[in-house]
Amino acid sequence: EAKQLGGNLSCHFVEQMAQDYQRQVQLRNALQLTLDRNGLEVHYQPIYDTQTRAIVAVESLVRWREDDGNFISPAEFIPIAENTGQIIPLGEQVLELVLRDIHEHPQLRNLQVSVNVSAPQLQRYNFAKLLQSRLTHHQIAPDNLALELTEGIFVGEGKTTIASLQALRDLGCCVAIDDFGTGFSSLSYLNRLPADVIKIDRAFTAGLTQDTELQAVVKGIIDLCAYLGKKVVVEGIETEAQLQIFAGMGVQRLQGFYFARPMPLPDLLKLLNN
Ligand code: C2E
Ligand code: MG
Ligand code: MG
Ligand code: MG
């Protein structure tokens, strides 16, 4: 009987795997069609100065709308695009959308506008060179743009990555480490990172209000960043209580649903005009 149960379990497991695989193939094919017709969009989420409560930066986030009008989450399709190599054209299209928006809307020129960049974009070709030529084409100052990279980029080809980050900074762009604290977080490499901004992952924000030990850890990271001359952004602020805790810790910039959700450009422009 035990054997039969085991057999059923593994059968269920294989079935699940087959379904996941099918969904991935389906998404990959659908994404390709969207890429072929330049059909992706970007939304923007404001980032606020803790003291003045002014919008000082915005993060661009890719949006993929299926034929039925529903959005598919980037958390689902970005990993697929990274595996298939589609992240390369996807990244180029997102960059182009964002640079065009900056070019067309002077309000965006006083802000730091960030673009998320995946590891393969840095590792597979000369991203800095592409960036430079697109910035020049759109007549955009490099310090108008920030690039957000996760700690995942340091797994494996560490040396290449430090060099490619440095190349982005040499261009004059801002480099931010995204989701800090979730990857292989070693504080010992923080000082060697060619990064201007550290974005503390929202996993910390969520658990923080109840947990004084975690607060001490996060405060330590924030102080260390200040000592190293790096700006800190905290992601995922959803409540006034979280806002107060991080303001008290001296964090300069805050981002989260409490302030504003990601929104289409027209909504952002309205918000900036108020
Ligand atoms: P991320 O770069 O860390 O972006 C922040 C994510 O957290 C966004 O999800 C945003 O909508 C969400 N978020 C912001 N504030 C809050 C909050 O207060 N509470 C909660 N629960 N969530 C909040 P989104 O847009 O679904 O993107 C997910 C991830 O997909 C991004 O995480 C990023 O890693 C990736 N991604 C998005 N756009 C791009 C892109 O253009 N290129 C690449 N390579 N990756 C992207
Ligand atoms: Mg990001
Ligand atoms: Mg993040
Ligand atoms: Mg994140």
mmCIF file of C-alpha atoms and ligand atoms in Angstrom:
data_model
loop_
_atom_site.group_PDB
_atom_site.id
_atom_site.type_symbol
_atom_site.label_atom_id
_atom_site.label_comp_id
_atom_site.label_asym_id
_atom_site.label_seq_id
_atom_site.Cartn_x
_atom_site.Cartn_y
_atom_site.Cartn_z
ATOM 1 C CA GLU A 1 0.000 0.000 0.000
ATOM 2 C CA ALA A 2 2.865 2.330 0.851
ATOM 3 C CA LYS A 3 4.344 1.642 -2.531
ATOM 4 C CA GLN A 4 1.095 2.490 -4.212
ATOM 5 C CA LEU A 5 0.878 5.768 -2.312
ATOM 6 C CA GLY A 6 4.446 6.628 -3.299
ATOM 7 C CA GLY A 7 3.593 5.814 -6.864
ATOM 8 C CA ASN A 8 0.626 8.148 -6.807
ATOM 9 C CA LEU A 9 2.654 10.925 -5.212
ATOM 10 C CA SER A 10 5.410 10.784 -7.767
ATOM 11 C CA CYS A 11 2.835 10.557 -10.521
ATOM 12 C CA HIS A 12 1.235 13.723 -9.173
ATOM 13 C CA PHE A 13 4.666 15.359 -8.978
ATOM 14 C CA VAL A 14 5.494 14.493 -12.587
ATOM 15 C CA GLU A 15 2.105 15.790 -13.678
ATOM 16 C CA GLN A 16 2.737 19.080 -11.877
ATOM 17 C CA MET A 17 6.148 19.390 -13.501
ATOM 18 C CA ALA A 18 4.649 18.753 -16.919
ATOM 19 C CA GLN A 19 2.049 21.461 -16.277
ATOM 20 C CA ASP A 20 4.653 23.981 -15.119
ATOM 21 C CA TYR A 21 6.753 23.205 -18.144
ATOM 22 C CA GLN A 22 3.780 23.637 -20.446
ATOM 23 C CA ARG A 23 2.939 27.002 -18.885
ATOM 24 C CA GLN A 24 6.550 28.124 -19.334
ATOM 25 C CA VAL A 25 6.629 27.119 -22.992
ATOM 26 C CA GLN A 26 3.318 28.862 -23.524
ATOM 27 C CA LEU A 27 4.561 32.046 -21.838
ATOM 28 C CA ARG A 28 7.812 31.982 -23.742
ATOM 29 C CA ASN A 29 5.977 31.729 -27.076
ATOM 30 C CA ALA A 30 3.468 34.419 -26.160
ATOM 31 C CA LEU A 31 6.271 36.693 -24.949
ATOM 32 C CA GLN A 32 8.093 36.237 -28.246
ATOM 33 C CA LEU A 33 5.023 37.419 -30.152
ATOM 34 C CA THR A 34 4.823 40.464 -27.889
ATOM 35 C CA LEU A 35 8.526 41.232 -28.339
ATOM 36 C CA ASP A 36 8.173 40.869 -32.124
ATOM 37 C CA ARG A 37 5.528 43.587 -32.201
ATOM 38 C CA ASN A 38 7.198 45.785 -29.559
ATOM 39 C CA GLY A 39 4.167 45.273 -27.352
ATOM 40 C CA LEU A 40 5.579 45.731 -23.855
ATOM 41 C CA GLU A 41 4.761 48.721 -21.654
ATOM 42 C CA VAL A 42 6.375 50.292 -18.610
ATOM 43 C CA HIS A 43 4.827 51.666 -15.462
ATOM 44 C CA TYR A 44 6.581 53.920 -12.980
ATOM 45 C CA GLN A 45 6.660 53.837 -9.197
ATOM 46 C CA PRO A 46 7.764 57.001 -7.386
ATOM 47 C CA ILE A 47 10.527 56.999 -4.780
ATOM 48 C CA TYR A 48 10.243 59.650 -2.053
ATOM 49 C CA ASP A 49 12.694 61.681 -0.048
ATOM 50 C CA THR A 50 12.043 60.772 3.582
ATOM 51 C CA GLN A 51 12.430 64.308 4.907
ATOM 52 C CA THR A 52 10.794 66.461 2.253
ATOM 53 C CA ARG A 53 8.330 63.822 0.980
ATOM 54 C CA ALA A 54 9.153 64.980 -2.539
ATOM 55 C CA ILE A 55 9.450 62.519 -5.410
ATOM 56 C CA VAL A 56 13.178 62.298 -6.112
ATOM 57 C CA ALA A 57 13.296 59.183 -8.260
ATOM 58 C CA VAL A 58 11.054 56.761 -10.145
ATOM 59 C CA GLU A 59 11.501 53.089 -10.908
ATOM 60 C CA SER A 60 10.383 51.756 -14.272
ATOM 61 C CA LEU A 61 8.724 48.330 -14.172
ATOM 62 C CA VAL A 62 7.934 46.352 -17.297
ATOM 63 C CA ARG A 63 4.285 45.495 -17.911
ATOM 64 C CA TRP A 64 3.044 42.765 -20.224
ATOM 65 C CA ARG A 65 -0.637 42.861 -21.063
ATOM 66 C CA GLU A 66 -2.155 39.695 -22.480
ATOM 67 C CA ASP A 67 -4.807 39.820 -25.195
ATOM 68 C CA ASP A 68 -7.533 39.607 -22.541
ATOM 69 C CA GLY A 69 -6.195 42.825 -20.971
ATOM 70 C CA ASN A 70 -4.799 41.167 -17.842
ATOM 71 C CA PHE A 71 -1.209 41.733 -16.815
ATOM 72 C CA ILE A 72 1.155 38.813 -16.378
ATOM 73 C CA SER A 73 3.472 39.363 -13.425
ATOM 74 C CA PRO A 74 7.121 40.143 -14.194
ATOM 75 C CA ALA A 75 7.942 37.874 -11.257
ATOM 76 C CA GLU A 76 6.695 35.057 -13.495
ATOM 77 C CA PHE A 77 7.993 36.004 -16.945
ATOM 78 C CA ILE A 78 11.307 37.719 -16.158
ATOM 79 C CA PRO A 79 12.898 34.468 -14.899
ATOM 80 C CA ILE A 80 11.681 32.726 -18.066
ATOM 81 C CA ALA A 81 13.073 35.507 -20.254
ATOM 82 C CA GLU A 82 16.384 35.198 -18.401
ATOM 83 C CA ASN A 83 16.519 31.474 -19.168
ATOM 84 C CA THR A 84 15.541 31.761 -22.825
ATOM 85 C CA GLY A 85 17.719 34.763 -23.625
ATOM 86 C CA GLN A 86 14.617 36.853 -24.397
ATOM 87 C CA ILE A 87 15.762 39.159 -21.603
ATOM 88 C CA ILE A 88 18.211 40.717 -24.093
ATOM 89 C CA PRO A 89 15.585 42.105 -26.538
ATOM 90 C CA LEU A 90 13.192 42.675 -23.620
ATOM 91 C CA GLY A 91 15.803 44.767 -21.808
ATOM 92 C CA GLU A 92 16.545 46.765 -24.943
ATOM 93 C CA GLN A 93 12.858 47.484 -25.516
ATOM 94 C CA VAL A 94 12.298 48.583 -21.921
ATOM 95 C CA LEU A 95 15.354 50.834 -22.024
ATOM 96 C CA GLU A 96 14.093 52.391 -25.247
ATOM 97 C CA LEU A 97 10.606 53.006 -23.804
ATOM 98 C CA VAL A 98 12.077 54.679 -20.732
ATOM 99 C CA LEU A 99 14.595 56.828 -22.610
ATOM 100 C CA ARG A 100 11.859 57.944 -24.986
ATOM 101 C CA ASP A 101 9.642 58.904 -22.042
ATOM 102 C CA ILE A 102 12.474 60.927 -20.505
ATOM 103 C CA HIS A 103 13.204 62.566 -23.841
ATOM 104 C CA GLU A 104 9.577 63.561 -24.349
ATOM 105 C CA HIS A 105 8.792 64.693 -20.806
ATOM 106 C CA PRO A 106 11.079 67.317 -19.242
ATOM 107 C CA GLN A 107 9.533 66.617 -15.795
ATOM 108 C CA LEU A 108 11.401 63.337 -15.815
ATOM 109 C CA ARG A 109 14.737 65.038 -16.332
ATOM 110 C CA ASN A 110 14.960 66.300 -12.779
ATOM 111 C CA LEU A 111 14.488 62.825 -11.369
ATOM 112 C CA GLN A 112 16.589 59.734 -11.186
ATOM 113 C CA VAL A 113 14.805 57.237 -13.410
ATOM 114 C CA SER A 114 15.775 53.643 -12.805
ATOM 115 C CA VAL A 115 15.656 50.603 -15.042
ATOM 116 C CA ASN A 116 15.954 47.023 -13.802
ATOM 117 C CA VAL A 117 18.731 45.061 -15.459
ATOM 118 C CA SER A 118 19.185 41.275 -15.306
ATOM 119 C CA ALA A 119 22.481 39.429 -15.031
ATOM 120 C CA PRO A 120 22.531 38.047 -18.599
ATOM 121 C CA GLN A 121 22.263 41.582 -19.973
ATOM 122 C CA LEU A 122 25.553 42.426 -18.318
ATOM 123 C CA GLN A 123 27.252 39.126 -18.967
ATOM 124 C CA ARG A 124 26.350 38.409 -22.561
ATOM 125 C CA TYR A 125 27.236 41.623 -24.292
ATOM 126 C CA ASN A 126 28.554 45.108 -23.884
ATOM 127 C CA PHE A 127 25.608 46.716 -22.183
ATOM 128 C CA ALA A 128 27.511 49.880 -21.269
ATOM 129 C CA LYS A 129 28.254 50.556 -24.921
ATOM 130 C CA LEU A 130 24.613 50.125 -25.928
ATOM 131 C CA LEU A 131 23.564 52.373 -23.081
ATOM 132 C CA GLN A 132 25.974 55.110 -24.057
ATOM 133 C CA SER A 133 24.780 55.150 -27.648
ATOM 134 C CA ARG A 134 21.095 55.194 -26.650
ATOM 135 C CA LEU A 135 21.676 57.999 -24.120
ATOM 136 C CA THR A 136 23.424 60.035 -26.780
ATOM 137 C CA HIS A 137 20.682 59.299 -29.309
ATOM 138 C CA HIS A 138 17.981 60.564 -26.929
ATOM 139 C CA GLN A 139 20.169 63.421 -25.641
ATOM 140 C CA ILE A 140 19.812 62.312 -22.051
ATOM 141 C CA ALA A 141 22.355 63.036 -19.334
ATOM 142 C CA PRO A 142 23.760 59.790 -17.918
ATOM 143 C CA ASP A 143 23.063 60.828 -14.331
ATOM 144 C CA ASN A 144 19.358 60.987 -15.215
ATOM 145 C CA LEU A 145 19.419 57.201 -15.345
ATOM 146 C CA ALA A 146 19.957 54.588 -12.659
ATOM 147 C CA LEU A 147 20.399 50.861 -13.210
ATOM 148 C CA GLU A 148 19.067 48.404 -10.656
ATOM 149 C CA LEU A 149 20.844 45.067 -10.383
ATOM 150 C CA THR A 150 20.180 42.307 -7.899
ATOM 151 C CA GLU A 151 22.812 40.554 -5.853
ATOM 152 C CA GLY A 152 22.274 37.526 -8.086
ATOM 153 C CA ILE A 153 24.682 39.066 -10.592
ATOM 154 C CA PHE A 154 27.583 38.304 -8.263
ATOM 155 C CA VAL A 155 27.047 34.570 -8.362
ATOM 156 C CA GLY A 156 29.562 33.013 -10.709
ATOM 157 C CA GLU A 157 31.402 35.540 -12.814
ATOM 158 C CA GLY A 158 32.115 37.974 -10.027
ATOM 159 C CA LYS A 159 35.020 39.713 -11.691
ATOM 160 C CA THR A 160 33.274 40.453 -14.956
ATOM 161 C CA THR A 161 30.393 41.859 -13.017
ATOM 162 C CA ILE A 162 32.387 44.296 -10.915
ATOM 163 C CA ALA A 163 34.004 45.495 -14.136
ATOM 164 C CA SER A 164 30.652 45.898 -15.915
ATOM 165 C CA LEU A 165 29.179 47.797 -12.977
ATOM 166 C CA GLN A 166 32.214 50.061 -13.004
ATOM 167 C CA ALA A 167 31.700 50.615 -16.746
ATOM 168 C CA LEU A 168 28.148 51.800 -16.078
ATOM 169 C CA ARG A 169 29.381 54.183 -13.421
ATOM 170 C CA ASP A 170 32.184 55.437 -15.638
ATOM 171 C CA LEU A 171 29.469 56.409 -18.100
ATOM 172 C CA GLY A 172 28.018 58.588 -15.359
ATOM 173 C CA CYS A 173 24.948 56.469 -14.634
ATOM 174 C CA CYS A 174 23.869 55.621 -11.118
ATOM 175 C CA VAL A 175 24.172 51.978 -10.046
ATOM 176 C CA ALA A 176 21.784 50.529 -7.464
ATOM 177 C CA ILE A 177 21.866 47.109 -5.822
ATOM 178 C CA ASP A 178 18.272 45.873 -5.758
ATOM 179 C CA ASP A 179 16.630 43.521 -3.251
ATOM 180 C CA PHE A 180 19.631 43.842 -0.969
ATOM 181 C CA GLY A 181 19.730 41.213 1.736
ATOM 182 C CA THR A 182 17.973 38.436 -0.148
ATOM 183 C CA GLY A 183 20.776 36.982 -2.230
ATOM 184 C CA PHE A 184 24.088 35.810 -0.946
ATOM 185 C CA SER A 185 24.447 38.836 1.221
ATOM 186 C CA SER A 186 27.878 39.273 2.505
ATOM 187 C CA LEU A 187 28.498 42.583 4.188
ATOM 188 C CA SER A 188 32.179 42.091 3.456
ATOM 189 C CA TYR A 189 31.722 42.847 -0.227
ATOM 190 C CA LEU A 190 29.605 45.937 0.285
ATOM 191 C CA ASN A 191 32.629 48.224 0.375
ATOM 192 C CA ARG A 192 34.010 46.787 -2.869
ATOM 193 C CA LEU A 193 30.777 47.202 -4.795
ATOM 194 C CA PRO A 194 30.802 49.923 -7.427
ATOM 195 C CA ALA A 195 27.299 50.973 -6.398
ATOM 196 C CA ASP A 196 25.838 54.312 -5.362
ATOM 197 C CA VAL A 197 22.551 53.097 -3.951
ATOM 198 C CA ILE A 198 21.495 50.094 -1.876
ATOM 199 C CA LYS A 199 17.834 49.091 -2.043
ATOM 200 C CA ILE A 200 16.866 47.091 1.007
ATOM 201 C CA ASP A 201 14.456 44.317 0.059
ATOM 202 C CA ARG A 202 10.856 44.524 1.117
ATOM 203 C CA ALA A 203 11.175 41.192 2.937
ATOM 204 C CA PHE A 204 12.870 43.209 5.702
ATOM 205 C CA THR A 205 10.214 45.901 5.655
ATOM 206 C CA ALA A 206 7.398 43.413 6.087
ATOM 207 C CA GLY A 207 8.798 41.653 9.152
ATOM 208 C CA LEU A 208 10.312 44.675 10.824
ATOM 209 C CA THR A 209 7.644 46.322 12.952
ATOM 210 C CA GLN A 210 7.308 43.302 15.261
ATOM 211 C CA ASP A 211 10.918 42.220 15.418
ATOM 212 C CA THR A 212 13.403 44.349 17.399
ATOM 213 C CA GLU A 213 16.355 42.057 16.631
ATOM 214 C CA LEU A 214 15.691 42.389 12.911
ATOM 215 C CA GLN A 215 15.446 46.155 13.434
ATOM 216 C CA ALA A 216 18.950 46.113 14.921
ATOM 217 C CA VAL A 217 20.295 44.157 11.928
ATOM 218 C CA VAL A 218 18.689 46.505 9.428
ATOM 219 C CA LYS A 219 19.885 49.565 11.355
ATOM 220 C CA GLY A 220 23.389 48.097 11.183
ATOM 221 C CA ILE A 221 23.171 47.735 7.404
ATOM 222 C CA ILE A 222 21.852 51.287 7.043
ATOM 223 C CA ASP A 223 24.644 52.730 9.210
ATOM 224 C CA LEU A 224 27.240 50.755 7.289
ATOM 225 C CA CYS A 225 25.895 52.098 3.985
ATOM 226 C CA ALA A 226 26.027 55.638 5.359
ATOM 227 C CA TYR A 227 29.614 55.081 6.468
ATOM 228 C CA LEU A 228 30.526 53.794 2.989
ATOM 229 C CA GLY A 229 28.828 56.784 1.347
ATOM 230 C CA LYS A 230 26.018 54.787 -0.221
ATOM 231 C CA LYS A 231 22.449 56.024 -0.374
ATOM 232 C CA VAL A 232 19.773 53.745 1.024
ATOM 233 C CA VAL A 233 16.318 53.152 -0.397
ATOM 234 C CA VAL A 234 13.856 50.973 1.491
ATOM 235 C CA GLU A 235 11.331 49.104 -0.671
ATOM 236 C CA GLY A 236 7.873 47.889 0.193
ATOM 237 C CA ILE A 237 6.707 50.555 2.650
ATOM 238 C CA GLU A 238 3.038 49.727 3.181
ATOM 239 C CA THR A 239 2.213 51.334 6.529
ATOM 240 C CA GLU A 240 2.764 54.527 8.503
ATOM 241 C CA ALA A 241 4.463 52.430 11.217
ATOM 242 C CA GLN A 242 7.058 51.157 8.737
ATOM 243 C CA LEU A 243 7.597 54.658 7.437
ATOM 244 C CA GLN A 244 8.252 55.930 10.973
ATOM 245 C CA ILE A 245 10.722 53.165 11.806
ATOM 246 C CA PHE A 246 12.828 53.761 8.705
ATOM 247 C CA ALA A 247 12.643 57.532 8.989
ATOM 248 C CA GLY A 248 13.955 57.090 12.530
ATOM 249 C CA MET A 249 16.846 55.022 11.217
ATOM 250 C CA GLY A 250 17.931 57.823 8.923
ATOM 251 C CA VAL A 251 16.964 56.231 5.592
ATOM 252 C CA GLN A 252 16.987 58.901 2.864
ATOM 253 C CA ARG A 253 14.555 57.362 0.387
ATOM 254 C CA LEU A 254 11.383 55.318 0.643
ATOM 255 C CA GLN A 255 9.287 53.413 -1.898
ATOM 256 C CA GLY A 256 6.103 51.423 -1.470
ATOM 257 C CA PHE A 257 2.356 51.104 -1.823
ATOM 258 C CA TYR A 258 1.895 53.397 1.209
ATOM 259 C CA PHE A 259 3.108 56.262 -0.970
ATOM 260 C CA ALA A 260 2.183 55.146 -4.468
ATOM 261 C CA ARG A 261 1.781 52.044 -6.586
ATOM 262 C CA PRO A 262 3.426 51.616 -9.973
ATOM 263 C CA MET A 263 1.368 53.616 -12.492
ATOM 264 C CA PRO A 264 1.208 54.455 -16.202
ATOM 265 C CA LEU A 265 3.180 57.508 -17.327
ATOM 266 C CA PRO A 266 0.182 59.893 -17.643
ATOM 267 C CA ASP A 267 -0.696 59.276 -13.974
ATOM 268 C CA LEU A 268 2.902 59.866 -12.922
ATOM 269 C CA LEU A 269 3.030 63.139 -14.851
ATOM 270 C CA LYS A 270 -0.174 64.296 -13.124
ATOM 271 C CA LEU A 271 1.328 63.403 -9.759
ATOM 272 C CA LEU A 272 4.529 65.301 -10.586
ATOM 273 C CA ASN A 273 2.571 68.382 -11.639
ATOM 274 C CA ASN A 274 0.721 68.601 -8.316
HETATM 275 P P1 C2E B 1 11.887 44.943 -8.069
HETATM 276 O O1 C2E B 1 12.824 45.553 -9.038
HETATM 277 O O2 C2E B 1 12.387 44.725 -6.697
HETATM 278 O O3 C2E B 1 10.616 45.885 -8.104
HETATM 279 C C1 C2E B 1 9.783 46.129 -7.003
HETATM 280 C C2 C2E B 1 8.574 45.238 -7.041
HETATM 281 O O4 C2E B 1 7.875 45.377 -5.810
HETATM 282 C C3 C2E B 1 7.560 45.625 -8.118
HETATM 283 O O5 C2E B 1 6.875 44.440 -8.526
HETATM 284 C C4 C2E B 1 6.617 46.551 -7.357
HETATM 285 O O6 C2E B 1 5.336 46.636 -7.931
HETATM 286 C C5 C2E B 1 6.575 45.845 -6.034
HETATM 287 N N1 C2E B 1 6.267 46.750 -4.922
HETATM 288 C C6 C2E B 1 6.565 48.062 -4.785
HETATM 289 N N2 C2E B 1 6.135 48.562 -3.602
HETATM 290 C C7 C2E B 1 5.531 47.533 -2.967
HETATM 291 C C8 C2E B 1 4.859 47.407 -1.691
HETATM 292 O O7 C2E B 1 4.747 48.344 -0.912
HETATM 293 N N3 C2E B 1 4.380 46.174 -1.378
HETATM 294 C C9 C2E B 1 4.478 45.111 -2.227
HETATM 295 N N4 C2E B 1 3.941 43.953 -1.827
HETATM 296 N N5 C2E B 1 5.107 45.189 -3.433
HETATM 297 C C10 C2E B 1 5.623 46.386 -3.796
HETATM 298 P P2 C2E B 1 6.730 44.020 -10.058
HETATM 299 O O8 C2E B 1 6.480 45.226 -10.919
HETATM 300 O O9 C2E B 1 5.752 42.911 -10.116
HETATM 301 O O10 C2E B 1 8.167 43.490 -10.451
HETATM 302 C C11 C2E B 1 8.712 42.334 -9.878
HETATM 303 C C12 C2E B 1 10.157 42.172 -10.232
HETATM 304 O O11 C2E B 1 10.313 41.904 -11.626
HETATM 305 C C13 C2E B 1 11.011 43.418 -9.978
HETATM 306 O O12 C2E B 1 11.353 43.512 -8.612
HETATM 307 C C14 C2E B 1 12.191 43.128 -10.869
HETATM 308 O O13 C2E B 1 13.086 42.239 -10.250
HETATM 309 C C15 C2E B 1 11.544 42.440 -12.049
HETATM 310 N N6 C2E B 1 11.335 43.437 -13.126
HETATM 311 C C16 C2E B 1 10.314 44.321 -13.293
HETATM 312 N N7 C2E B 1 10.509 45.072 -14.403
HETATM 313 C C17 C2E B 1 11.676 44.662 -14.955
HETATM 314 C C18 C2E B 1 12.431 45.049 -16.122
HETATM 315 O O14 C2E B 1 12.076 45.983 -16.884
HETATM 316 N N8 C2E B 1 13.599 44.374 -16.366
HETATM 317 C C19 C2E B 1 14.036 43.364 -15.545
HETATM 318 N N9 C2E B 1 15.194 42.762 -15.841
HETATM 319 N N10 C2E B 1 13.376 42.994 -14.433
HETATM 320 C C20 C2E B 1 12.199 43.622 -14.134
HETATM 321 MG MG MG B 2 14.001 47.162 -8.894
HETATM 322 MG MG MG B 3 13.605 45.630 -5.521
HETATM 323 MG MG MG B 4 12.145 42.956 -5.391
#
